[in-house]
Amino acid sequence: MPNLIYTLAFWAAALPTLTLANTTAVVSELESFRVEVVAEGLRIPWTLKFLPDGRALVGEREAGRLSLLDLQSGQRQPIEGLPSMFRSGANSSGLFDVLVHPQFATNQTLFLAYGIGDEAGNGLAVASARLRGSRLEDLDELYTPARLIAGKWHFGGRLALADGNLYISTGDGYDFSAQAQDLSSPAGKILRIREDGGIPRDNPFLGRAGALPEIFAYGVRNPQGMAVHPETGAVWINEHGPQGGDEINIVTAGTNFGWPQITYGEEYGGGPIGAGLLRQPGMAQPHYYWDPSIAPSGLQFYAGQAFPNWRGSLFSGSLAFTHLNRLTMDGDRILHEERLLAERNWRIRFVEQGPDGYLYLGNDDGQILRLVPE
Amino acid sequence: MPNLIYTLAFWAAALPTLTLANTTAVVSELESFRVEVVAEGLRIPWTLKFLPDGRALVGEREAGRLSLLDLQSGQRQPIEGLPSMFRSGANSSGLFDVLVHPQFATNQTLFLAYGIGDEAGNGLAVASARLRGSRLEDLDELYTPARLIAGKWHFGGRLALADGNLYISTGDGYDFSAQAQDLSSPAGKILRIREDGGIPRDNPFLGRAGALPEIFAYGVRNPQGMAVHPETGAVWINEHGPQGGDEINIVTAGTNFGWPQITYGEEYGGGPIGAGLLRQPGMAQPHYYWDPSIAPSGLQFYAGQAFPNWRGSLFSGSLAFTHLNRLTMDGDRILHEERLLAERNWRIRFVEQGPDGYLYLGNDDGQILRLVPE
């Protein structure tokens, strides 16, 4: 593996403090691995997606940047022609998720989620575009919110492709949690649109007066992780609950996940949310929840060859407890939770499985890291 | 509640160091409670069962004693006429579980599980008897093991009544783990017999040559918790796995839970068990597992009125991490784990729901405690 040796040598020379991260083996419950630094100096890297030619796309939320990343050298080339977006600083708006179309090799198509508007009125939008060289062309704004709100945080912002449709997670805007129960508002929802921006005929609220037809499920707070189950094809989300109510859910048509009517969380600093209810008829219980909250971001089912004992596990990053969260699964069932890399103190924003089967992470220190079997 | 006030006053006078335990409120995720000391001075209390007249039976494993316990005064009256049993000290044999027959008011019947034999050959036996005053009569040894082993630890020893039959958990004898996969051995099994000691016609291995007909499920290590689900009627067990492999399982006819062929645990001190396999065809994945191991003992679904937000939760004691383990459930699904009372440093041997809806615990300090809403 001359490229790998080159990478190690490069980092060892240029960034001596990173050498330890490269060479120390981590022994965990089911696999041993080492952590390699792939790139540094990014501004809240929020998504990493792999292109068929071996390069990757890395998106920086706060910076509103998208770049081509050489996974061997760590070198980046900025992509031009991004849509104009609302950028509002820490834990707020900017460039959210990016998806590579499954037929990218022939259609060069990407999907992008990003904030639009301004402080007085903003929301999450989704566009498609073609990547030509290092430039986006044929930008097509597929989805814009039917209502803007004066949101500061909680934009959601993850994308997934499943059953030929595009799923979009939106947040409740923090101060607008009641809208998560309001089918005329795009806030606090899982949306489902066609790749061309149309509405699929079987969307559950299509034809209901006063309901937005793009809504597929509702009652969510701030879903910053979305993943497609590699066997069932179902869309899974995680989301930041309030203090003590982070959830994992399986998205099904028309489901009300209950926020803010029911939650296992409480207000920051203590005290019930609303009536303090845990269950209500017509509202789904969480599939799993974390209490204390870990503040999950990113979500990835592992289905690679590099870590055979992790096949089927569900990974997410934790911002609050700064670790890589691994859930042992048996089908849809969660058997066990493991917290990896907690001692590194990294706020992990995403977890992606590379075409090499390695796990790639991004953190708030501006690093892209990968886990390699040891 | 004059009795309660009397109890508090009694303890405050007699045992001043216990006053704090009685009066400090514990605020947990879903309920607030205080801990009251019901009785003290027991020798490894392992089971507590409630009689229709408001008294309770308390069994001491290591002492091999069974007593009538007044829940208000904490006073005990020893029961005479117990079967002779094999008592072998710490974490070993003695009196295990006790059950009160659902028609106790008319038939006065108890079931008892206890060790028999000696160091060269021992096992778990089950008897029924009638309680007359403070004496057992009509002792009937319903079940004795078809094979004795020179076991030192891992006797299992829990009892449950479900579908009109008696379920018995047996351990693998620690040094005899291979017998958990051997259908001609009673070790490492969940047994199912009729209340009169007969074999139910639908036991899964009845009629199979070389298999013990009392076996209902197999491949377990040391199940020290067994509970009947209050809605489904299914029998649930927990068990001590090796380091990192404690499990919760739902017992179904003929199921092989895999020990020692598959486990998420490893040998104490590290290293794989057997081939180190996590999955094998024909062997069930755990319903849930704890890693690191908590060493669970006792198992109780909460279905009372005193703690409405705990209804449906599944409780067990933890010996290794000295806490009361609570699992939030949605039907059979485990949503979340909470660890209560960890700061008390109690090795909790059992959890029982009283007729008052309070939760009763026993610990290795020889105490019976109850959790009362605050």
XYZ file of C-alpha atoms in Angstrom:
748
model
C 0.000 0.000 0.000
C 2.433 2.689 -1.139
C -0.244 5.396 -1.029
C -0.982 4.682 2.579
C 2.680 4.702 3.518
C 3.025 7.958 1.665
C 0.060 9.385 3.577
C 1.484 8.345 6.916
C 4.885 9.736 6.020
C 3.305 12.960 4.852
C 1.406 13.503 8.063
C 4.287 12.429 10.216
C 6.459 15.074 8.624
C 3.980 17.890 8.319
C 1.888 17.411 11.450
C 3.834 15.567 14.116
C 1.013 15.828 16.669
C -1.133 13.693 14.401
C 1.298 10.802 14.256
C -0.132 9.240 17.378
C -3.655 9.337 15.966
C -2.337 7.479 12.936
C -0.508 4.713 14.687
C -2.287 3.877 17.954
C -4.470 0.805 17.691
C -7.902 0.972 19.275
C -9.216 -2.323 20.632
C -12.996 -2.226 20.841
C -15.615 -4.835 21.618
C -15.810 -6.386 18.162
C -13.051 -4.860 16.033
C -9.592 -3.343 16.362
C -8.679 -0.360 14.245
C -6.422 2.625 13.902
C -7.518 6.159 13.108
C -5.956 7.950 10.144
C -6.255 11.648 9.451
C -7.443 12.164 5.870
C -7.782 15.943 5.825
C -7.674 18.907 8.168
C -8.502 22.591 8.308
C -12.183 22.317 7.396
C -14.901 24.501 8.915
C -17.549 22.195 10.440
C -17.352 19.374 7.884
C -20.889 18.028 7.803
C -20.966 15.538 4.938
C -18.616 13.354 2.911
C -19.743 11.479 -0.178
C -17.762 9.263 -2.513
C -17.547 9.622 -6.285
C -17.101 6.637 -8.608
C -13.589 7.845 -9.577
C -12.262 7.390 -6.032
C -12.434 11.018 -4.996
C -14.873 12.351 -2.452
C -17.017 15.424 -1.964
C -16.727 17.163 1.367
C -19.229 19.774 2.496
C -18.530 22.366 5.185
C -21.750 23.524 6.784
C -20.668 26.713 8.415
C -18.400 27.763 5.558
C -21.038 26.881 2.965
C -18.316 25.217 0.888
C -18.244 22.064 -1.217
C -14.883 20.627 -2.314
C -13.415 17.702 -4.166
C -11.171 15.776 -1.790
C -8.287 13.490 -2.767
C -8.512 10.737 -0.141
C -4.808 9.888 -0.419
C -3.195 13.305 -0.293
C -5.904 15.162 1.601
C -5.767 17.919 -1.005
C -8.983 19.762 -1.790
C -10.315 21.657 -4.770
C -13.264 23.994 -4.128
C -16.351 23.533 -6.273
C -17.825 26.642 -7.815
C -21.367 27.470 -8.805
C -23.119 26.580 -5.542
C -26.556 28.101 -4.982
C -26.684 31.217 -2.818
C -27.464 30.202 0.721
C -28.252 31.533 4.193
C -25.184 31.158 6.368
C -25.653 32.011 10.021
C -22.717 30.719 12.022
C -22.302 28.114 14.726
C -24.878 25.294 14.892
C -27.078 27.118 12.452
C -27.600 27.418 8.686
C -25.255 26.867 5.753
C -24.571 23.906 3.474
C -26.116 20.737 4.844
C -26.106 17.328 3.183
C -24.976 16.346 -0.300
C -25.919 13.195 -2.211
C -24.284 11.602 -5.218
C -26.839 10.234 -7.689
C -26.511 6.433 -8.112
C -26.046 7.024 -11.873
C -23.522 9.804 -11.317
C -21.058 8.205 -13.742
C -23.481 8.905 -16.587
C -25.509 11.897 -15.328
C -22.987 13.709 -13.036
C -25.909 14.627 -10.776
C -25.645 15.766 -7.169
C -28.317 16.808 -4.679
C -27.638 19.548 -2.139
C -29.535 20.681 0.959
C -28.894 24.204 2.251
C -30.452 27.058 4.146
C -32.168 29.890 2.283
C -33.622 33.244 3.347
C -32.394 35.512 6.108
C -32.765 36.003 9.853
C -36.348 37.217 9.476
C -37.449 34.258 7.373
C -35.516 31.130 6.476
C -35.794 27.434 5.796
C -34.220 24.418 4.152
C -34.047 24.076 0.356
C -32.848 21.257 -1.908
C -31.358 21.535 -5.385
C -29.926 19.211 -7.989
C -26.988 20.122 -10.202
C -24.443 18.508 -12.508
C -20.786 18.459 -11.574
C -18.618 19.407 -14.577
C -14.976 19.443 -13.609
C -15.007 21.514 -10.432
C -18.150 23.482 -11.281
C -21.844 22.912 -10.666
C -24.045 23.454 -13.712
C -27.755 23.091 -14.528
C -28.645 24.051 -10.931
C -32.314 23.169 -10.349
C -33.992 24.173 -7.089
C -36.115 21.054 -6.557
C -37.666 22.035 -3.276
C -38.172 25.311 -1.418
C -40.155 25.593 1.800
C -43.796 26.679 1.527
C -43.366 28.770 4.665
C -40.296 30.571 6.032
C -39.774 31.042 9.756
C -37.413 33.186 11.810
C -35.465 30.067 12.802
C -31.986 30.249 14.276
C -31.207 26.579 14.824
C -32.660 23.148 14.004
C -32.616 22.997 10.227
C -32.418 19.192 9.981
C -30.726 18.981 6.594
C -30.080 15.326 5.780
C -30.898 13.717 2.442
C -31.459 10.091 1.451
C -32.511 8.302 -1.713
C -34.862 5.373 -1.192
C -37.526 3.744 -3.367
C -36.478 6.120 -6.160
C -37.483 9.188 -4.152
C -35.580 11.861 -2.285
C -36.127 12.059 1.477
C -35.370 15.347 3.242
C -35.224 15.919 7.005
C -36.259 19.347 8.288
C -35.942 20.734 11.800
C -38.440 22.591 13.939
C -36.540 25.911 13.889
C -35.993 25.591 17.674
C -38.548 28.293 18.569
C -41.274 26.818 16.375
C -41.688 23.336 17.781
C -45.509 23.446 17.568
C -45.148 23.513 13.765
C -43.743 19.978 13.888
C -47.387 18.901 14.472
C -48.762 21.299 11.826
C -49.174 19.671 8.413
C -49.319 23.098 6.727
C -45.740 23.847 7.845
C -42.573 22.281 6.418
C -40.842 22.483 9.835
C -40.134 19.329 11.853
C -40.877 16.904 9.031
C -39.540 14.146 6.859
C -40.324 15.194 3.283
C -40.419 12.920 0.239
C -40.172 14.238 -3.289
C -39.329 12.782 -6.667
C -35.840 13.251 -8.062
C -37.283 15.878 -10.399
C -38.994 17.766 -7.573
C -42.473 16.356 -8.173
C -44.642 14.753 -5.513
C -44.887 10.950 -5.511
C -48.476 9.771 -6.012
C -48.448 7.678 -2.845
C -47.344 10.402 -0.433
C -49.600 9.988 2.600
C -51.038 13.536 2.811
C -51.454 14.152 -0.908
C -55.013 15.380 -1.397
C -55.604 16.288 2.237
C -56.825 19.895 2.452
C -54.372 22.161 4.242
C -51.548 19.604 4.324
C -48.322 20.003 2.376
C -48.174 17.123 -0.101
C -44.404 16.700 0.284
C -44.779 15.621 3.935
C -44.076 11.930 4.455
C -43.808 11.840 8.267
C -43.899 14.486 10.994
C -43.427 15.393 14.627
C -39.605 15.509 14.619
C -37.313 18.052 16.250
C -33.890 18.185 14.597
C -33.018 15.090 12.564
C -29.345 15.379 11.627
C -28.895 11.738 10.666
C -30.676 9.746 7.961
C -29.705 6.374 6.525
C -31.203 3.718 4.291
C -31.204 0.225 5.750
C -29.020 -1.900 3.440
C -31.413 -4.867 3.506
C -34.920 -3.537 4.050
C -34.490 -0.267 2.123
C -36.284 1.588 4.934
C -35.277 5.141 5.836
C -33.992 5.552 9.386
C -33.426 8.854 11.181
C -31.915 9.993 14.401
C -32.661 13.335 15.949
C -31.699 15.684 18.704
C -34.375 15.567 21.298
C -34.457 17.988 24.171
C -32.396 17.126 27.266
C -32.827 13.368 27.570
C -34.846 12.567 24.479
C -32.592 11.860 21.482
C -34.310 9.316 19.285
C -33.790 6.779 16.527
C -36.823 6.107 14.360
C -37.805 4.145 11.280
C -39.646 6.419 8.876
C -42.959 5.077 7.594
C -45.660 6.865 5.603
C -47.799 9.237 7.625
C -46.188 8.487 10.988
C -46.363 11.122 13.711
C -43.248 10.830 15.868
C -44.895 13.009 18.494
C -42.618 16.010 18.955
C -43.358 18.219 20.900
C -46.491 16.498 22.245
C -44.640 13.450 23.545
C -40.965 13.004 24.345
C -38.755 11.238 26.853
C -36.796 14.469 27.182
C -37.313 17.534 29.323
C -36.546 21.240 29.051
C -32.880 22.177 29.369
C -32.359 22.856 33.044
C -35.236 20.576 34.015
C -39.015 20.575 33.926
C -41.522 18.904 31.640
C -42.075 19.781 27.990
C -45.714 20.697 27.450
C -47.816 18.268 29.431
C -44.781 16.013 30.007
C -46.384 13.078 28.206
C -44.491 9.963 27.144
C -47.246 8.376 25.059
C -50.296 9.525 23.163
C -52.637 7.660 20.820
C -51.643 8.150 17.189
C -48.051 9.035 18.048
C -45.213 6.562 17.642
C -42.927 5.551 20.472
C -39.241 5.965 19.612
C -37.522 2.944 18.141
C -34.691 3.684 20.593
C -33.695 6.690 22.650
C -30.627 8.051 24.389
C -30.956 9.614 27.834
C -28.789 11.488 28.725
C -28.814 12.989 25.247
C -25.741 12.299 23.143
C -26.705 14.902 20.475
C -26.442 12.543 17.492
C -25.323 13.684 14.068
C -24.926 11.512 11.014
C -26.212 7.963 10.636
C -24.720 5.015 8.762
C -25.456 1.327 8.585
C -22.184 -0.509 8.136
C -22.295 -3.059 5.318
C -18.628 -3.272 4.276
C -16.004 -6.004 4.219
C -13.200 -4.285 6.120
C -14.849 -4.797 9.540
C -16.786 -8.073 9.319
C -17.962 -7.973 12.946
C -19.462 -4.533 12.428
C -21.607 -5.607 9.490
C -25.168 -4.602 10.338
C -24.124 -2.155 13.069
C -25.636 1.324 13.042
C -23.211 4.219 13.604
C -23.757 7.847 14.467
C -21.632 10.673 15.788
C -22.191 12.229 19.196
C -21.645 15.926 19.698
C -22.495 16.182 23.384
C -20.623 13.097 24.577
C -17.985 13.313 21.839
C -17.868 9.742 20.657
C -18.671 7.418 17.795
C -21.850 5.617 18.729
C -22.246 1.997 17.563
C -25.428 -0.001 17.935
C -25.360 -3.762 17.499
C -28.382 -4.729 15.434
C -30.281 -7.901 14.652
C -32.486 -6.914 11.755
C -34.289 -3.793 12.962
C -33.706 -4.683 16.593
C -31.100 -2.802 18.649
C -29.265 -5.265 20.895
C -26.551 -3.176 22.450
C -24.762 0.182 22.430
C -21.008 0.826 22.326
C -19.268 4.195 22.618
C -16.025 4.428 20.664
C -13.230 7.014 20.667
C -14.721 8.934 23.598
C -11.240 9.773 24.891
C -10.511 11.756 21.698
C -13.050 14.420 22.644
C -14.200 14.837 19.048
C -17.594 16.328 18.210
C -18.376 13.929 15.370
C -20.718 15.334 12.717
C -21.041 12.429 10.307
C -20.139 8.794 9.748
C -19.826 7.445 6.212
C -18.758 4.082 4.899
C -16.185 4.439 2.118
C -16.003 2.228 -0.982
C -12.913 0.714 0.709
C -15.105 -0.405 3.624
C -13.405 2.011 6.019
C -15.485 4.297 8.197
C -15.007 8.026 7.614
C -15.786 10.647 10.235
C -15.810 14.429 10.305
C -15.414 16.459 13.467
C -15.668 20.032 14.705
C -11.878 20.257 14.854
C -12.143 20.408 11.080
C -10.761 16.932 10.471
C -11.792 14.107 8.187
C -10.716 10.804 9.766
C -10.952 7.204 8.737
C -11.009 3.982 10.745
C -8.829 1.265 9.216
C -8.642 -2.354 10.474
C -5.624 -3.025 12.680
C -50.260 5.923 56.715
C -49.624 5.307 60.413
C -47.774 2.070 59.733
C -45.314 3.836 57.502
C -44.753 6.564 60.035
C -44.223 3.898 62.646
C -41.716 2.168 60.398
C -39.770 5.340 59.806
C -39.751 6.167 63.478
C -38.649 2.649 64.319
C -35.701 2.756 61.957
C -34.758 6.283 62.905
C -34.502 5.200 66.529
C -32.929 1.793 66.112
C -30.657 2.337 63.153
C -29.705 5.984 62.797
C -27.379 5.363 59.854
C -30.345 4.174 57.845
C -32.343 7.348 58.265
C -30.703 8.959 55.273
C -31.629 6.043 53.047
C -35.218 6.474 54.167
C -35.544 10.173 53.606
C -33.393 11.173 50.635
C -35.455 11.548 47.466
C -33.983 10.092 44.299
C -34.911 11.954 41.114
C -34.575 9.671 38.123
C -35.497 10.016 34.476
C -39.162 9.104 34.798
C -39.989 8.837 38.510
C -38.897 10.219 41.867
C -38.750 7.924 44.858
C -37.243 7.314 48.240
C -35.668 4.113 49.457
C -36.937 2.502 52.634
C -35.200 -0.268 54.527
C -37.680 -3.097 55.157
C -35.371 -5.634 56.796
C -31.714 -6.196 57.532
C -29.301 -8.875 58.674
C -30.079 -11.447 55.984
C -27.455 -13.692 54.409
C -27.593 -13.165 50.627
C -31.346 -12.611 50.280
C -32.139 -14.013 46.857
C -35.910 -13.970 46.565
C -38.935 -12.201 48.045
C -42.486 -13.294 47.321
C -45.757 -11.882 48.616
C -48.510 -13.837 50.328
C -52.199 -12.919 50.008
C -52.321 -11.964 53.715
C -49.848 -9.093 53.241
C -46.794 -10.884 54.577
C -43.889 -11.948 52.417
C -41.557 -14.897 52.110
C -37.874 -14.117 52.003
C -35.303 -16.681 50.938
C -31.609 -16.499 51.821
C -29.528 -18.370 49.302
C -26.312 -18.829 51.181
C -28.018 -19.506 54.523
C -30.515 -21.891 52.938
C -33.250 -20.238 54.980
C -36.843 -19.324 54.206
C -38.704 -16.924 56.511
C -42.003 -15.159 56.873
C -41.393 -11.418 56.788
C -43.637 -8.741 58.251
C -43.259 -5.889 55.760
C -44.113 -3.237 58.340
C -41.960 -4.260 61.282
C -39.242 -6.123 59.389
C -39.611 -9.008 61.837
C -38.998 -12.500 60.519
C -40.148 -15.952 61.520
C -38.115 -18.881 60.144
C -40.014 -21.566 58.262
C -39.277 -25.146 59.227
C -39.432 -28.316 57.188
C -37.348 -27.247 54.215
C -35.848 -30.008 52.072
C -32.224 -30.895 52.768
C -30.045 -28.995 50.364
C -26.463 -28.579 49.170
C -25.058 -25.363 50.597
C -21.639 -24.348 49.332
C -20.968 -20.737 50.251
C -20.451 -17.558 48.292
C -21.960 -17.357 44.802
C -22.691 -21.044 44.877
C -25.454 -23.412 45.995
C -28.185 -23.085 48.598
C -31.822 -22.008 48.480
C -32.635 -20.353 45.177
C -36.041 -19.111 44.068
C -39.430 -19.533 45.726
C -42.849 -19.146 44.084
C -46.249 -18.676 45.642
C -48.960 -20.642 43.852
C -51.633 -18.339 42.343
C -54.248 -20.293 44.359
C -52.187 -20.156 47.542
C -55.162 -18.869 49.544
C -56.885 -22.207 48.991
C -53.995 -24.647 48.450
C -51.153 -23.055 50.522
C -48.718 -24.288 47.892
C -45.181 -23.019 47.365
C -42.501 -24.067 44.900
C -38.832 -24.043 45.909
C -35.635 -24.358 43.855
C -32.480 -25.459 45.684
C -29.180 -27.207 45.191
C -28.842 -30.930 45.946
C -25.909 -33.349 46.113
C -22.374 -32.599 47.219
C -19.112 -31.268 45.841
C -18.542 -34.388 43.749
C -21.984 -34.320 42.155
C -24.679 -31.666 42.428
C -27.466 -29.901 40.590
C -30.671 -27.934 40.910
C -33.876 -29.506 42.239
C -37.439 -28.201 42.583
C -40.050 -29.172 45.150
C -43.568 -28.169 46.032
C -44.856 -28.008 49.592
C -47.731 -26.606 51.616
C -47.150 -23.859 54.118
C -49.007 -24.583 57.360
C -48.335 -21.858 59.888
C -44.557 -21.563 59.795
C -43.935 -25.121 58.628
C -43.669 -26.771 55.207
C -45.669 -29.981 54.843
C -46.410 -32.443 52.028
C -42.983 -31.786 50.526
C -42.933 -33.234 47.005
C -39.681 -33.250 45.022
C -41.110 -32.411 41.586
C -37.872 -32.341 39.690
C -34.385 -33.708 40.266
C -31.595 -33.505 37.684
C -31.038 -36.546 35.477
C -27.300 -35.989 35.732
C -25.219 -34.503 38.555
C -22.014 -32.615 37.863
C -19.159 -31.416 40.073
C -20.344 -27.839 39.667
C -19.186 -25.054 41.951
C -21.034 -22.062 40.511
C -23.738 -21.280 37.929
C -26.798 -23.048 39.251
C -29.347 -20.744 37.593
C -32.185 -21.254 40.039
C -35.090 -19.024 38.997
C -38.696 -20.215 38.762
C -41.684 -18.872 36.849
C -45.247 -19.998 36.256
C -46.561 -19.411 32.752
C -49.189 -21.159 30.610
C -49.962 -23.334 33.644
C -46.470 -24.827 33.680
C -43.417 -24.346 35.850
C -40.312 -22.937 34.171
C -36.924 -23.595 35.782
C -33.613 -21.982 34.824
C -30.453 -24.058 35.272
C -26.842 -22.940 34.924
C -23.935 -24.562 33.137
C -21.988 -25.413 36.317
C -19.232 -23.004 35.223
C -16.771 -25.770 34.257
C -19.330 -27.656 32.170
C -20.353 -25.100 29.580
C -20.342 -27.621 26.719
C -23.295 -29.353 28.403
C -25.423 -26.277 27.669
C -25.514 -27.572 24.066
C -26.078 -31.196 25.157
C -29.747 -32.168 25.244
C -28.954 -35.185 27.454
C -27.731 -32.884 30.241
C -29.917 -30.668 32.457
C -27.154 -28.019 32.681
C -27.540 -24.654 30.937
C -31.228 -25.068 30.141
C -34.683 -23.628 30.590
C -36.817 -26.535 31.803
C -40.617 -26.725 31.670
C -42.588 -29.136 33.808
C -46.165 -29.426 34.947
C -47.095 -28.256 38.417
C -47.288 -31.917 39.453
C -43.833 -32.702 38.044
C -45.059 -34.290 34.830
C -43.880 -33.324 31.350
C -46.209 -31.169 29.235
C -47.226 -32.910 26.006
C -46.011 -30.032 23.822
C -42.468 -29.816 25.207
C -40.251 -29.456 22.130
C -37.869 -32.381 22.709
C -40.407 -34.858 24.046
C -39.931 -38.066 22.060
C -36.493 -37.178 20.739
C -34.065 -40.011 21.521
C -31.324 -38.972 23.935
C -32.928 -35.643 24.817
C -34.321 -34.863 28.270
C -38.053 -34.241 27.821
C -38.122 -31.475 30.421
C -35.900 -29.231 28.272
C -37.790 -26.290 26.783
C -34.853 -24.166 25.565
C -31.078 -24.472 25.830
C -27.670 -22.914 25.356
C -27.717 -20.617 28.417
C -24.938 -19.948 30.908
C -26.275 -18.737 34.255
C -29.809 -17.328 34.119
C -30.479 -15.704 37.494
C -33.489 -13.711 36.373
C -36.798 -14.936 34.955
C -40.034 -12.996 34.531
C -43.367 -13.425 32.829
C -44.388 -10.591 30.536
C -47.585 -9.101 32.016
C -49.283 -8.754 28.622
C -47.893 -11.448 26.326
C -47.432 -14.120 29.015
C -44.011 -14.963 27.529
C -41.157 -16.041 29.777
C -38.148 -13.722 29.714
C -34.732 -14.484 31.171
C -31.541 -12.644 31.774
C -28.234 -14.366 32.300
C -24.659 -13.819 33.239
C -22.597 -14.095 30.142
C -18.841 -14.183 30.257
C -17.014 -10.834 30.308
C -19.076 -8.666 27.966
C -21.919 -10.981 27.108
C -24.781 -10.671 29.599
C -28.030 -11.287 27.769
C -31.786 -10.788 27.914
C -33.807 -13.336 25.965
C -37.406 -14.289 25.322
C -37.844 -18.005 25.894
C -39.568 -19.868 23.070
C -39.957 -23.615 22.572
C -36.824 -25.379 21.349
C -34.693 -22.240 21.021
C -30.923 -22.593 21.222
C -29.492 -19.418 22.753
C -26.037 -20.447 21.608
C -23.890 -20.632 24.739
C -20.975 -21.455 24.555
C -20.894 -21.672 20.757
C -21.818 -18.036 20.201
C -21.565 -15.083 22.575
C -20.749 -11.393 22.496
C -18.578 -11.987 25.549
C -14.983 -13.092 25.915
C -12.931 -14.987 28.484
C -12.223 -13.150 31.725
C -8.937 -11.382 31.142
C -9.515 -11.295 27.387
C -9.443 -13.653 24.457
C -12.194 -15.343 22.461
C -14.488 -18.053 23.787
C -14.249 -21.121 21.583
C -14.099 -19.962 17.989
C -15.137 -16.439 19.046
C -18.316 -16.565 16.954
C -21.140 -14.032 17.275
C -23.667 -15.819 15.043
C -24.350 -19.334 13.918
C -27.259 -20.835 11.984
C -29.845 -22.316 14.322
C -28.741 -20.203 17.292
C -30.678 -17.153 18.413
C -29.149 -13.705 18.674
C -29.682 -12.136 22.102
C -32.757 -9.966 22.459
C -30.470 -7.450 24.161
C -27.021 -7.635 25.698
C -24.912 -5.700 28.171
C -21.235 -5.112 27.438
C -19.445 -4.450 29.773
C -21.252 -7.123 31.765
C -23.435 -5.865 34.600
C -23.897 -9.364 36.112
C -27.700 -9.271 36.227
C -29.728 -10.973 38.931
C -33.481 -10.941 39.248
C -35.918 -9.766 36.592
C -39.257 -7.991 36.963
C -41.654 -6.281 34.580
C -43.233 -3.376 36.388
C -47.014 -3.303 36.035
C -48.074 -1.436 39.174
C -49.895 1.828 39.888
C -47.412 3.460 42.279
C -44.998 4.451 39.485
C -47.138 5.133 36.400
C -44.179 6.152 34.208
C -42.409 2.883 34.950
C -45.319 0.747 33.781
C -43.936 -1.638 31.181
C -40.309 -1.117 32.252
C -38.136 -4.175 32.827
C -35.989 -4.157 35.977
C -33.052 -6.267 37.071
C -30.334 -6.012 39.671
C -26.679 -5.597 38.788
C -24.018 -7.263 40.882
C -20.932 -6.097 38.997
C -21.960 -2.466 38.504
C -24.055 -2.351 41.693
C -27.198 -0.690 40.396
C -30.859 -1.217 39.645
C -31.141 -1.610 35.895
C -34.280 -0.242 34.195
C -35.126 -0.813 30.556
C -37.798 1.296 28.878
C -39.925 -1.016 26.761
C -42.433 -0.667 23.963
C -44.031 -4.063 23.774
C -41.083 -6.463 23.485
C -38.799 -3.763 22.178
C -36.113 -2.271 24.434
C -35.936 1.483 23.816
C -33.501 2.672 26.428
C -31.487 1.724 29.522
C -31.280 3.608 32.840
C -29.023 2.779 35.797
C -30.517 3.668 39.168
C -29.003 3.818 42.665
C -25.470 3.200 41.387
C -24.041 5.471 44.085
C -25.371 3.131 46.809
C -22.892 0.439 45.828
C -25.436 -2.341 46.437
C -25.062 -5.751 44.826
C -28.761 -6.196 44.029
C -29.909 -9.823 43.860
C -33.590 -9.445 43.014
C -36.302 -6.969 42.094
C -39.929 -7.715 42.936
C -43.079 -5.665 42.565
C -45.117 -5.679 45.745
C -48.913 -5.757 45.918
C -48.598 -2.087 46.962
C -46.943 -1.310 43.616
C -43.631 -0.542 45.310
C -40.428 -2.127 44.041
C -38.611 -4.377 46.501
C -34.909 -5.159 46.264
C -32.525 -7.440 48.121
C -28.788 -6.857 48.311
C -25.599 -8.567 49.458
C -25.479 -6.287 52.498
C -28.354 -8.408 53.733
C -31.019 -5.749 53.290
C -34.516 -5.797 51.874
C -35.350 -2.359 50.491
C -38.357 -0.815 48.856
C -38.749 2.087 46.471
C -41.695 4.333 47.371
C -42.940 7.266 45.244
C -41.727 10.651 46.475
